[in-house]
Short mmCIF file of C-alpha atoms in Angstrom, two decimals:
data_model
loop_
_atom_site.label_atom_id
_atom_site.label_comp_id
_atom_site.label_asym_id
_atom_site.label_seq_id
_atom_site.Cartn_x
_atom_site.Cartn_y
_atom_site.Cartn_z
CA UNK X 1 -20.73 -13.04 -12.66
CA UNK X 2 -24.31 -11.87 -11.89
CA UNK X 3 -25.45 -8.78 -12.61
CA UNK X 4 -25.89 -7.66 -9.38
CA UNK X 5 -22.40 -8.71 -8.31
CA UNK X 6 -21.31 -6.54 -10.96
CA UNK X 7 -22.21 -3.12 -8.93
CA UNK X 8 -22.04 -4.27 -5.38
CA UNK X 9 -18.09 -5.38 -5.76
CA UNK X 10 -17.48 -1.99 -7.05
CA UNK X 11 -19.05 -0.48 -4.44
CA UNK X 12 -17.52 -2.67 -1.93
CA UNK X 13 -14.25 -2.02 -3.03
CA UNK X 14 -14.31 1.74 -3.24
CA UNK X 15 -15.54 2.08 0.29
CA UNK X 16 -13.15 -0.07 1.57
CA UNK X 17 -10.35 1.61 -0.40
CA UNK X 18 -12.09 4.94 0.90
CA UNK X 19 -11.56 3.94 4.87
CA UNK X 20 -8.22 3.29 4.12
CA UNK X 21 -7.27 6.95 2.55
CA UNK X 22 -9.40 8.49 5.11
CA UNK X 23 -7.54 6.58 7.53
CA UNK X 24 -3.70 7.22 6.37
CA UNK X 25 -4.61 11.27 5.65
CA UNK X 26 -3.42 12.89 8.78
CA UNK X 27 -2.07 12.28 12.14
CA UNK X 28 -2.76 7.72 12.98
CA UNK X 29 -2.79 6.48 16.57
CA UNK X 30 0.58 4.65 17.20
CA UNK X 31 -0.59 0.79 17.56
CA UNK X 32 2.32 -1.73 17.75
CA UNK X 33 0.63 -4.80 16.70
CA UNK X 34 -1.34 -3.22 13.69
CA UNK X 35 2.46 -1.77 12.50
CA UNK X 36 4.11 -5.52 13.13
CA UNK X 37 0.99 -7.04 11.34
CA UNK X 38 1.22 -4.44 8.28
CA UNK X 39 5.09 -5.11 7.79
CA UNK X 40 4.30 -8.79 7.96
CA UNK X 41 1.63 -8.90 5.50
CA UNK X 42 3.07 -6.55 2.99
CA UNK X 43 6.39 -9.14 3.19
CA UNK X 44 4.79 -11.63 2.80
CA UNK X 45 2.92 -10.58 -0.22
CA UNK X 46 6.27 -8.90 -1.66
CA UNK X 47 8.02 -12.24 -1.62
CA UNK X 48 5.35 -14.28 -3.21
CA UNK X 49 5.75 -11.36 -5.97
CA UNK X 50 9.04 -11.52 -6.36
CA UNK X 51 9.17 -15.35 -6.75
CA UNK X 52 6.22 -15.35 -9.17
CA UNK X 53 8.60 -12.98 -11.51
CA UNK X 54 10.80 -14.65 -11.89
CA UNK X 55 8.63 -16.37 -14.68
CA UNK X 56 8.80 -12.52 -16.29
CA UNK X 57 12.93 -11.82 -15.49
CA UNK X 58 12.30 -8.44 -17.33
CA UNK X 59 10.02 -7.03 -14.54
CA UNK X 60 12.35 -7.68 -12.02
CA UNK X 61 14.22 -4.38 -13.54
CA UNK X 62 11.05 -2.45 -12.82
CA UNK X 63 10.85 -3.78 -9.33
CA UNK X 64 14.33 -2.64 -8.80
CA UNK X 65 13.18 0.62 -10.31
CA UNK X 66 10.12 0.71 -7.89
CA UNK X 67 11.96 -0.01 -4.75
CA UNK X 68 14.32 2.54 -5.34
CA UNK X 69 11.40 5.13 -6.26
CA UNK X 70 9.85 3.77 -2.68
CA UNK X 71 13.03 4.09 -0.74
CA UNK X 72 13.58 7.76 -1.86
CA UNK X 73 9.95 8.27 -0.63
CA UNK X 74 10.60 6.91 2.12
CA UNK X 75 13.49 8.80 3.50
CA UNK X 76 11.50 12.10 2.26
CA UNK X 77 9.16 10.80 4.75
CA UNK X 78 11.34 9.88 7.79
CA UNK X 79 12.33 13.66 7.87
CA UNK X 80 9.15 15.00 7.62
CA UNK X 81 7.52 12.86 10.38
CA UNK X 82 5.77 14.50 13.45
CA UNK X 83 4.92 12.49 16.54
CA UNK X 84 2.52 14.05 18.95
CA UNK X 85 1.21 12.78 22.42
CA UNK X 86 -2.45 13.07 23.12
CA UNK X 87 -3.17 11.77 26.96
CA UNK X 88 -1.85 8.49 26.90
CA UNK X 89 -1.70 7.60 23.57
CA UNK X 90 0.72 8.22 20.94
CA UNK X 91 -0.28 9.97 17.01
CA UNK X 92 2.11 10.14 14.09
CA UNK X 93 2.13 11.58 10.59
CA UNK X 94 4.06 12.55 7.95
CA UNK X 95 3.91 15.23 5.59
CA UNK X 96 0.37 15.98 3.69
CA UNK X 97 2.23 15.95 0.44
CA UNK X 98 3.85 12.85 1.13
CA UNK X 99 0.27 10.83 2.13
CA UNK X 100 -0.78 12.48 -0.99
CA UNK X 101 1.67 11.58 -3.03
CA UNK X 102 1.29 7.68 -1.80
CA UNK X 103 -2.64 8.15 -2.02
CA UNK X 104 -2.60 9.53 -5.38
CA UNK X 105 0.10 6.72 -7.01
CA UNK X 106 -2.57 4.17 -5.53
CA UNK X 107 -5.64 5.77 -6.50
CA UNK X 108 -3.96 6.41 -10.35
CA UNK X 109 -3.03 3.16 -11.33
CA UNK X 110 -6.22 1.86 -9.39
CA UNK X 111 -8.54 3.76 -11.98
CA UNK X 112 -5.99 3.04 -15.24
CA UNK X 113 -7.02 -0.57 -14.59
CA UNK X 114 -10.39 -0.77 -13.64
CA UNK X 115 -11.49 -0.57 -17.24
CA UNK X 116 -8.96 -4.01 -18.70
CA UNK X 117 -10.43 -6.24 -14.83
CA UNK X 118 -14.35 -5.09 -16.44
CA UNK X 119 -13.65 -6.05 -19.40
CA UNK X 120 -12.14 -9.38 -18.39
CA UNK X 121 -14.98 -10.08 -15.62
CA UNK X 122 -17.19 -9.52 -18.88
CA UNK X 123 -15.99 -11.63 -21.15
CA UNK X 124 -16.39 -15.05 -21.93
CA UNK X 125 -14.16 -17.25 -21.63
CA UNK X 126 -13.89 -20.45 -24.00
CA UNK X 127 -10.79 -21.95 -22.56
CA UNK X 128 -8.67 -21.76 -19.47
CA UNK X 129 -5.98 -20.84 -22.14
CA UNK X 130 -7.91 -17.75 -23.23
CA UNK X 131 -9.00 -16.72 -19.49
CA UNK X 132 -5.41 -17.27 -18.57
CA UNK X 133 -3.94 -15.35 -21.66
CA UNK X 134 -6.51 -12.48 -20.77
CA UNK X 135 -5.76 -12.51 -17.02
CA UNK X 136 -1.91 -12.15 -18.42
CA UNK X 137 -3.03 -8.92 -20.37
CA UNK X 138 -3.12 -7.48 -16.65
CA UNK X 139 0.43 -8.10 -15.91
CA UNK X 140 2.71 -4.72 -17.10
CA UNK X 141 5.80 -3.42 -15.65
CA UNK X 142 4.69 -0.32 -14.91
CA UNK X 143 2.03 -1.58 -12.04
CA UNK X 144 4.98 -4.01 -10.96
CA UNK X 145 6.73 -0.50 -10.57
CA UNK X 146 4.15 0.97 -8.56
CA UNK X 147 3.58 -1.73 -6.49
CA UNK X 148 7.37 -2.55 -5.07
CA UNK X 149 7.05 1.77 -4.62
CA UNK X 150 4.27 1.13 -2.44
CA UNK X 151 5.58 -1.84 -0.79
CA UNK X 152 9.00 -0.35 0.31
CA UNK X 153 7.24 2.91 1.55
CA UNK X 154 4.87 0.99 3.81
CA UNK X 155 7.12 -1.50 4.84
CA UNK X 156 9.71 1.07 5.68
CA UNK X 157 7.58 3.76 7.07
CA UNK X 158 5.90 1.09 9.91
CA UNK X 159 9.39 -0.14 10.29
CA UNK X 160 10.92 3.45 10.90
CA UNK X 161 7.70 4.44 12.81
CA UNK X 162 7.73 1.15 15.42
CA UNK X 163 11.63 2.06 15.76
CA UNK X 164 11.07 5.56 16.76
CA UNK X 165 7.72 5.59 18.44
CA UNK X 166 8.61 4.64 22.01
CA UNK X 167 11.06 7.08 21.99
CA UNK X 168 8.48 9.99 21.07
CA UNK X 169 6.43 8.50 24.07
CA UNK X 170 6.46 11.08 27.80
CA UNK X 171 8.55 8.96 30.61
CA UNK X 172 5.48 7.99 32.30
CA UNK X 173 4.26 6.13 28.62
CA UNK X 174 7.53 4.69 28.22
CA UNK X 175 6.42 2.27 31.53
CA UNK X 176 3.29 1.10 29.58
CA UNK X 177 4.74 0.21 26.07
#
């Protein structure tokens, strides 16, 4: 990797993982398709995880462990959700602490591994067997965890939100949606 790749991917990434705190902090505008496209995608990618351990049967335990974790967040959520109409368009949020609490789990395991994908971007590798092996170094339970908590809170929360949305919506939005 060139050297200047080194500090613009970095930089890249943060901003990009920046707009998307900024964005979940606080009341979001209701939008059905970006909801039915983030439950989709977030699926997906959950099932191609879940198939790929099952080369690792251990981590499906901390899965199990992480959906459960996600599932109690997300019911904290569900109760503390606020919808709000502003003209004709429809804003939702949860509870700070919750957003927070999602935020921060993301954010903390984020910057716990940034240090093990340098030093693999910076090493050499002599074989595909020692790349792999090192690439395999990045594989723990505990992000597996974190993930599948992440997963079933975002999953959930867009389904819960798409389910109760046009019902938060005045009569004469209810026409529109």
């Amino acid at each position: 990797m060139s050297h200047t790749m080194q500090y613009i991917l970095p930089v890249v990434l943060i901003i990009l993982i920046g707009r998307r705190i900024f964005r979940s902090i606080g009341f979001q505008k209701y939008s059905k398709g970006r909801l039915i496209f983030r439950v989709s995608l977030v699926s997906l990618v959950a099932i191609i995880l879940l198939t790929t351990a099952a080369f690792h049967p251990v981590s499906y335990l901390f899965d199990f462990i992480g959906m459960v974790l996600g599932a109690a967040l997300l019911y904290w959520a569900t109760r503390q959700t606020t919808f709000e109409n502003r003209g004709t368009d429809l804003y939702y949020r949860t509870n700070i602490w919750i957003e927070l609490i999602v935020v921060g789990l993301f954010l903390g395991r984020l910057v716990t591994r940034i240090p093990s994908f340098i030093g693999i971007l910076n090493s050499k590798a002599e074989t595909p067997e020692q790349m792999r092996a090192k690439m395999e170094s990045l594989r723990d339970p505990y992000t597996g965890a974190l993930i599948f908590i992440l997963f079933v809170f975002y999953i959930g929360y867009s389904a819960y939100i798409l389910k109760k949305a046009p019902h938060a919506l005045n009569p004469v939005q209810q026409e529109h949606v």
